[in-house]
């Protein structure tokens, strides 16, 4: 009986580890996408809220949230970091990607 319980516990442990390994919250974005950055792209690390608001589909609240996030957390390392901002969905990011840059 004791061997069966230990074997069952081992199976439960293996199942839990394999399940956890298969479920990851980490999102990987393809950085090799075929986008071109416009020559007059806005640097989101230095742009004012007014400049950011000029981007397509970015309103005043979202622009202010981007500036506030940058001030609290430091400069954005990659344009994809905008996805951390409430109000910037993947679809919205895809619309503005060619108009932004980081330096």
Coordinates of C-alpha atoms in Angstrom, one line a residue:
X1 CA 0.0 0.0 0.0
X2 CA 2.8 2.4 0.9
X3 CA 4.5 1.7 -2.5
X4 CA 1.3 2.6 -4.3
X5 CA 0.9 5.9 -2.5
X6 CA 4.6 6.9 -3.2
X7 CA 4.1 5.9 -6.9
X8 CA 0.9 7.9 -7.1
X9 CA 2.7 10.9 -5.5
X10 CA 5.5 10.6 -8.0
X11 CA 3.0 10.6 -10.9
X12 CA 1.2 13.6 -9.5
X13 CA 4.5 15.5 -9.1
X14 CA 5.6 14.6 -12.7
X15 CA 2.3 15.7 -14.0
X16 CA 2.4 19.0 -12.2
X17 CA 5.9 19.8 -13.4
X18 CA 5.1 18.9 -17.0
X19 CA 1.9 20.9 -16.9
X20 CA 3.7 24.0 -15.5
X21 CA 6.4 23.7 -18.1
X22 CA 3.8 23.7 -20.9
X23 CA 1.9 26.7 -19.5
X24 CA 4.0 29.8 -19.7
X25 CA 2.9 33.4 -19.3
X26 CA 5.9 34.7 -21.2
X27 CA 5.1 36.2 -24.5
X28 CA 7.7 36.3 -27.2
X29 CA 7.4 38.8 -30.0
X30 CA 8.9 38.3 -33.4
X31 CA 11.5 41.1 -33.7
X32 CA 12.2 40.2 -37.3
X33 CA 8.9 41.5 -38.5
X34 CA 8.9 43.3 -41.8
X35 CA 8.1 46.8 -40.6
X36 CA 9.9 49.9 -41.5
X37 CA 10.3 52.8 -39.1
X38 CA 9.3 56.1 -40.5
X39 CA 12.2 58.7 -40.8
X40 CA 10.3 61.1 -38.5
X41 CA 9.4 58.4 -35.9
X42 CA 8.7 59.6 -32.4
X43 CA 11.3 58.6 -29.7
X44 CA 8.9 57.4 -27.0
X45 CA 11.7 57.9 -24.4
X46 CA 11.9 61.7 -25.0
X47 CA 8.5 62.6 -26.5
X48 CA 6.0 64.7 -24.6
X49 CA 2.5 63.6 -24.0
X50 CA 1.3 65.9 -26.8
X51 CA 3.7 64.3 -29.3
X52 CA 2.7 60.8 -28.3
X53 CA -0.9 61.8 -28.6
X54 CA -0.3 62.6 -32.3
X55 CA 0.2 58.9 -33.0
X56 CA -2.8 57.0 -34.6
X57 CA -5.3 55.7 -32.0
X58 CA -3.5 57.2 -29.0
X59 CA -5.6 59.5 -26.9
X60 CA -4.7 61.9 -24.1
X61 CA -5.0 59.4 -21.3
X62 CA -2.9 56.7 -23.0
X63 CA -0.2 59.3 -23.9
X64 CA -0.1 60.5 -20.3
X65 CA 0.1 56.9 -19.1
X66 CA 3.1 56.3 -21.4
X67 CA 4.9 59.3 -20.0
X68 CA 4.0 58.4 -16.4
X69 CA 5.2 54.8 -16.9
X70 CA 8.5 56.1 -18.4
X71 CA 9.1 58.5 -15.5
X72 CA 8.4 55.8 -12.9
X73 CA 10.3 52.9 -14.6
X74 CA 12.9 54.5 -16.7
X75 CA 13.3 54.6 -20.5
X76 CA 11.7 52.0 -22.7
X77 CA 14.3 49.5 -23.9
X78 CA 12.2 48.4 -26.9
X79 CA 9.1 49.7 -28.6
X80 CA 7.3 46.5 -27.7
X81 CA 7.5 47.6 -24.0
X82 CA 4.5 49.8 -24.8
X83 CA 2.4 46.7 -24.5
X84 CA 2.9 47.0 -20.7
X85 CA 0.8 50.2 -20.8
X86 CA -2.9 49.9 -20.0
X87 CA -4.7 51.0 -23.2
X88 CA -2.0 49.7 -25.7
X89 CA -3.3 46.5 -27.2
X90 CA -1.4 44.3 -29.7
X91 CA -3.6 45.7 -32.4
X92 CA -3.0 49.3 -31.4
X93 CA 0.7 48.6 -31.1
X94 CA 0.8 47.2 -34.6
X95 CA -0.9 50.3 -35.9
X96 CA 1.7 52.7 -34.3
X97 CA 4.8 50.5 -34.6
X98 CA 6.2 52.2 -37.7
X99 CA 5.8 55.6 -36.1
X100 CA 7.8 55.0 -32.9
X101 CA 11.4 54.3 -31.9
X102 CA 13.5 54.0 -28.8
X103 CA 17.0 55.4 -28.2

